[in-house]
Short mmCIF file of C-alpha atoms in Angstrom, two decimals:
data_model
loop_
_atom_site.label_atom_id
_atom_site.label_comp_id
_atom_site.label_asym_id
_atom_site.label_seq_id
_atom_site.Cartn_x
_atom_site.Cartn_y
_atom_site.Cartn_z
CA UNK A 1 22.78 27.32 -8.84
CA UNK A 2 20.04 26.02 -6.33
CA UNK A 3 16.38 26.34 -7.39
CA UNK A 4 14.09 28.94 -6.20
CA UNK A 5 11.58 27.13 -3.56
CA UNK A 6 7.99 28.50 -3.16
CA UNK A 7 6.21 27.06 -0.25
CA UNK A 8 2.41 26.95 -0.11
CA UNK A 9 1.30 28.03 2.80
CA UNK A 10 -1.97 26.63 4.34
CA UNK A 11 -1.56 22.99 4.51
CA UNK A 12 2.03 22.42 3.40
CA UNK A 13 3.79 24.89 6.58
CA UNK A 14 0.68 25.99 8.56
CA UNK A 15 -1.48 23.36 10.21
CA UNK A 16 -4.77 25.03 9.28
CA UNK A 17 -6.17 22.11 11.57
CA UNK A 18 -5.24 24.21 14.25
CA UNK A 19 -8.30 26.17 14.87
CA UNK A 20 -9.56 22.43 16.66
CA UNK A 21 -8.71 23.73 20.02
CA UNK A 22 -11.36 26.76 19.63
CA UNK A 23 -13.79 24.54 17.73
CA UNK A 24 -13.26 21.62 20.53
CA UNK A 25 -14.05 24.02 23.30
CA UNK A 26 -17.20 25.41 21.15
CA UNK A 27 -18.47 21.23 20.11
CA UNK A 28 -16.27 18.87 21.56
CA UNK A 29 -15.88 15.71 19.32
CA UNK A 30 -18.17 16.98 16.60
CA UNK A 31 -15.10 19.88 16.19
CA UNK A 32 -13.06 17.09 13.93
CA UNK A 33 -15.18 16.89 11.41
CA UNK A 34 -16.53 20.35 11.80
CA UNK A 35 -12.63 21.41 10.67
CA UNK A 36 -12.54 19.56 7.79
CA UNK A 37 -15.43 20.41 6.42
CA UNK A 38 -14.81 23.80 7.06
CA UNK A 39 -11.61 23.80 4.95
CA UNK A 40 -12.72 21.61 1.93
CA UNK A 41 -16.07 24.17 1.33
CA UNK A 42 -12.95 27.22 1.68
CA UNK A 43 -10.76 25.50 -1.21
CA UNK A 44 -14.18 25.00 -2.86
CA UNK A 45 -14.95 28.50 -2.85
CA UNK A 46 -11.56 29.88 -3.83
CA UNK A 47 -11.88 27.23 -7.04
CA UNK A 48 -15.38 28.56 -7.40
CA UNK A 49 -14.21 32.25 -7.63
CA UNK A 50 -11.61 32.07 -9.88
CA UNK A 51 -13.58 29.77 -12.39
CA UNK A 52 -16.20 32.59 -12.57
CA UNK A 53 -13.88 35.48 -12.12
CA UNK A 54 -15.71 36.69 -9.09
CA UNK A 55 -12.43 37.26 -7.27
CA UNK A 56 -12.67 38.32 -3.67
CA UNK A 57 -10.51 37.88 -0.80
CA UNK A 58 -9.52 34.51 0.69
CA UNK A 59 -10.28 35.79 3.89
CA UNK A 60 -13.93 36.16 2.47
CA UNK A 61 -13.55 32.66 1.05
CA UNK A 62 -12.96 31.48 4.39
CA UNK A 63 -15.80 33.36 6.09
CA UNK A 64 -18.57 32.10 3.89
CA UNK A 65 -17.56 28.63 4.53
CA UNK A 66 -17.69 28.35 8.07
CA UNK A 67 -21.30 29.97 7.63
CA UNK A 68 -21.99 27.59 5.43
CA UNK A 69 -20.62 24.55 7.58
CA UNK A 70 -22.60 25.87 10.52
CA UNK A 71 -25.57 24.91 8.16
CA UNK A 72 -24.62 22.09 7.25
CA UNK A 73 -23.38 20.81 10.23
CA UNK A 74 -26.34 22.19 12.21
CA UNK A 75 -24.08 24.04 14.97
CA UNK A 76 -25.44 27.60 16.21
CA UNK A 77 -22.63 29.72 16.89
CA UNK A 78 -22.73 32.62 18.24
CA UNK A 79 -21.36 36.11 16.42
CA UNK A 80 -18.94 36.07 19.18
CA UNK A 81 -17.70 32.39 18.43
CA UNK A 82 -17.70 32.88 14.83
CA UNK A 83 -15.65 35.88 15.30
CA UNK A 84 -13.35 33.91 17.42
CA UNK A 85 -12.93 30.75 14.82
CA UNK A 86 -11.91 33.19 12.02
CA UNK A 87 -9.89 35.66 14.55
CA UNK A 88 -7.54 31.51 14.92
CA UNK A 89 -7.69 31.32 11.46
CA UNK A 90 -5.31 34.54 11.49
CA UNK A 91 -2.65 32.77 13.92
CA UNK A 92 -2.67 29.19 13.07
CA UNK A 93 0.21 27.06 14.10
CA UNK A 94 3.58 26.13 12.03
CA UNK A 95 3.86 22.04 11.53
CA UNK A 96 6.77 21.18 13.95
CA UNK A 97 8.81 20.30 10.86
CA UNK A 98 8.74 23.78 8.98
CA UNK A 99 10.83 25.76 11.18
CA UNK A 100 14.17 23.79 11.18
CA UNK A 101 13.68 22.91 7.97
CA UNK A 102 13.59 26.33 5.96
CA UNK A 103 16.12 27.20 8.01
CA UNK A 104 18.15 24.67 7.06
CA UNK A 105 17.23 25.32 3.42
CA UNK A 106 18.05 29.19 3.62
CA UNK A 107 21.41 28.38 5.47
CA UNK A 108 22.28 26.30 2.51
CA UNK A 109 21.56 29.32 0.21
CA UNK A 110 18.38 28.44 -1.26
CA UNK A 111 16.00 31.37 -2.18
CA UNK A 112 12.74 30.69 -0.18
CA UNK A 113 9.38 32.28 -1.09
CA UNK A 114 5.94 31.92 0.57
CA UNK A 115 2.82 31.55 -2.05
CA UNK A 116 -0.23 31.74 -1.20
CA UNK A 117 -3.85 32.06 -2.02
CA UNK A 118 -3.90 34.25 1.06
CA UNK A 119 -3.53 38.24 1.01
CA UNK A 120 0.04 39.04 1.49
CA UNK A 121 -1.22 41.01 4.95
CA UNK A 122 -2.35 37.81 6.14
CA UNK A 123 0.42 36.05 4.88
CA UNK A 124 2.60 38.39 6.63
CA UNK A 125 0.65 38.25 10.08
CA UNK A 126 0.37 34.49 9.86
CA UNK A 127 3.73 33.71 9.28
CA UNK A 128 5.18 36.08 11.86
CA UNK A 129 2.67 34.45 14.32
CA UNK A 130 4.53 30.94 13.12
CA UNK A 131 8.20 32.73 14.10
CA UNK A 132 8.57 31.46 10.48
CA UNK A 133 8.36 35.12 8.71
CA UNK A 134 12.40 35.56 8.44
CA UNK A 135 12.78 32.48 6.01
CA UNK A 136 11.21 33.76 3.39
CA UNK A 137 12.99 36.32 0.57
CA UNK A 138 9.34 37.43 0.01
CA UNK A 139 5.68 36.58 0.20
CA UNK A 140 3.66 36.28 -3.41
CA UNK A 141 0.34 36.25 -2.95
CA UNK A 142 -2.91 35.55 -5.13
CA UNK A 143 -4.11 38.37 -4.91
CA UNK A 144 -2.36 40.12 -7.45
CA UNK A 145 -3.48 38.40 -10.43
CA UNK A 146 -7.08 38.68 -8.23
CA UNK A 147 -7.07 34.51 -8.76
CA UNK A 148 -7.02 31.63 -6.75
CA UNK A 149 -4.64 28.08 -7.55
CA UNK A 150 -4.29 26.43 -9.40
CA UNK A 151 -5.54 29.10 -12.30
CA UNK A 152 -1.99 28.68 -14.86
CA UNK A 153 -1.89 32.91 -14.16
CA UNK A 154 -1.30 32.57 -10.88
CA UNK A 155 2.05 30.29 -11.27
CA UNK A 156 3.52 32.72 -13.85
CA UNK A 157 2.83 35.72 -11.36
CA UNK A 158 5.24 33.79 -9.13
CA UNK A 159 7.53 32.77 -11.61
CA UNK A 160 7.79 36.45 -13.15
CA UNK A 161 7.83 38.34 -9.29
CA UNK A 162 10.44 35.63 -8.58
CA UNK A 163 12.66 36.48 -11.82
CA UNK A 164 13.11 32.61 -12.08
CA UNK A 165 12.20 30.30 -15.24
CA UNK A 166 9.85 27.31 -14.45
CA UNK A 167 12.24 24.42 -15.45
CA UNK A 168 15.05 26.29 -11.63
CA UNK A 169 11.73 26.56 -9.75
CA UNK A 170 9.78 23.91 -7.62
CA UNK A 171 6.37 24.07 -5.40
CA UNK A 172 6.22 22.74 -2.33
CA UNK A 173 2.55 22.21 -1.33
CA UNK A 174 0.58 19.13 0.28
CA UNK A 175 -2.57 20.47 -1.64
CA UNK A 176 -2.83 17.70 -4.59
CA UNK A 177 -4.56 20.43 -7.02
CA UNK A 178 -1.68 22.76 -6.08
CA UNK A 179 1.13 20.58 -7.57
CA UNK A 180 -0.96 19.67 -10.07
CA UNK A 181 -1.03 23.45 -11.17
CA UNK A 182 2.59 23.95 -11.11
CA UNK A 183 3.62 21.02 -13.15
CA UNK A 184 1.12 22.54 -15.31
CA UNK A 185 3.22 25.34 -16.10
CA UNK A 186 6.53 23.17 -16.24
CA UNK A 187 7.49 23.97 -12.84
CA UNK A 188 8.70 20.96 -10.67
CA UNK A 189 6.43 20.27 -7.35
CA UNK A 190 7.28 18.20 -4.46
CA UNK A 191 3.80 17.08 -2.64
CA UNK A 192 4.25 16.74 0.83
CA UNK A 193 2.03 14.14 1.92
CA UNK A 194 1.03 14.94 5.48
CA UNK A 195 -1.18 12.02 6.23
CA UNK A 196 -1.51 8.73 4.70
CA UNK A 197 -4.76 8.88 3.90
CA UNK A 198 -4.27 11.85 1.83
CA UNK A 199 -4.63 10.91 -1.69
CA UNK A 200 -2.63 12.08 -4.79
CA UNK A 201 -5.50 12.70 -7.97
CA UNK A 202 -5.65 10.37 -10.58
CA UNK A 203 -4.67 12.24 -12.90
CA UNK A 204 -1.69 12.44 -15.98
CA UNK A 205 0.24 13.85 -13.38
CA UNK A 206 2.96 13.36 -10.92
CA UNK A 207 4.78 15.48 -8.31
CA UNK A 208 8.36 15.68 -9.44
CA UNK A 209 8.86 13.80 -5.70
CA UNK A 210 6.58 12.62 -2.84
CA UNK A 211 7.70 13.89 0.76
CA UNK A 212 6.60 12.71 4.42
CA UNK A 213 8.06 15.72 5.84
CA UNK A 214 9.94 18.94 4.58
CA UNK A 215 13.08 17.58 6.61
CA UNK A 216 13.51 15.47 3.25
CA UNK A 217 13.83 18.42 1.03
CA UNK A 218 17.74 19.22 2.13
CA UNK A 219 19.36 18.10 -0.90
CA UNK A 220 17.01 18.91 -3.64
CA UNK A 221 18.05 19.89 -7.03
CA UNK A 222 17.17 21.48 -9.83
#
């Protein structure tokens, strides 16, 4: 029997560094590291939440931390630009290796499921967007255990919506503190490591296996 495969979402099959175009066109150079501080204060914020069970959206999470890299950064956006950034955020681009790849992987009859911090309306809209939508058995989202990753309740939501045990399910995720969660709960992770600057923690930990591209996951096992 193949394993169930849950796919993270932002980061692992959706370039969230997609929004550059609007934010190069709004700052020019200053846009790169604009981005990525942008997403490291929205992962901080999501971690934030669910360590103080102050759950709330991601969307929101997402929100407050461009207002707060505006601050930081010292750029003066606009309403309108703001509202433009985050309105990008909703259609963000598929890497060029996710769409032949899960459909490779559901033509070889491997159950496919996209899990996500997001809501599973933006999910839904951002993964249709991709053309990447049909893949996927179902989307589990966050949301319903009102938690962020890598909280350990989050992992069993997905493991229990799935109707799979840990030891036939694997993550797929380039987020570090995302495979780091699932092996947590026994599940197997492969970390897709989309740059090679990107650093795996030093932790007790390892991902089960260490991809440069989803193309590599064709033959993986249980």
């Amino acid at each position: 029997m193949k394993p169930t495969l849950a796919f993270d979402v932002y980061g692992t099959l959706i370039d969230t560094q997609g929004v550059l175009d609007t934010l190069l066109q709004m700052m020019g150079e200053d846009a790169f590291a604009f981005s990525a501080a942008w997403r490291d204060k929205q992962l901080e914020y999501s971690f934030r939440r669910g360590l103080m069970d102050q759950y709330q959206d991601f969307s929101v999470c997402t929100r407050d931390a461009l207002e707060f890299t505006c601050q930081s950064q010292q750029k003066h956006l606009s309403r309108i630009q703001k509202l433009a950034l985050l309105e990008a955020y909703k259609t963000l681009p598929a890497f060029d290796d996710a769409p032949p790849a899960l459909a490779a992987l559901q033509q070889s009859g491997y159950p496919l499921f996209a899990f996500s911090n997001g809501s599973r309306a933006a999910v839904d809209q951002l993964l249709s967007a991709a053309g990447i939508i049909d893949s996927f058995q179902a989307i589990v989202s966050c949301e319903d255990v009102k938690s962020f990753k890598p909280n350990p309740k989050v992992y069993q939501h997905f493991l229990q919506t799935a109707q799979v045990d840990a030891q036939q399910a694997w993550l797929i995720s380039s987020n570090p503190f995302d495979v780091i969660g699932a092996v947590a709960v026994n599940m197997k992770a492969a970390w897709v490591q989309r740059s090679q600057s990107q650093v795996f923690d030093p932790w007790d930990v390892s991902p089960t296996m260490t991809l440069e591209s989803l193309h590599q996951l064709t033959h993986i096992e249980s």
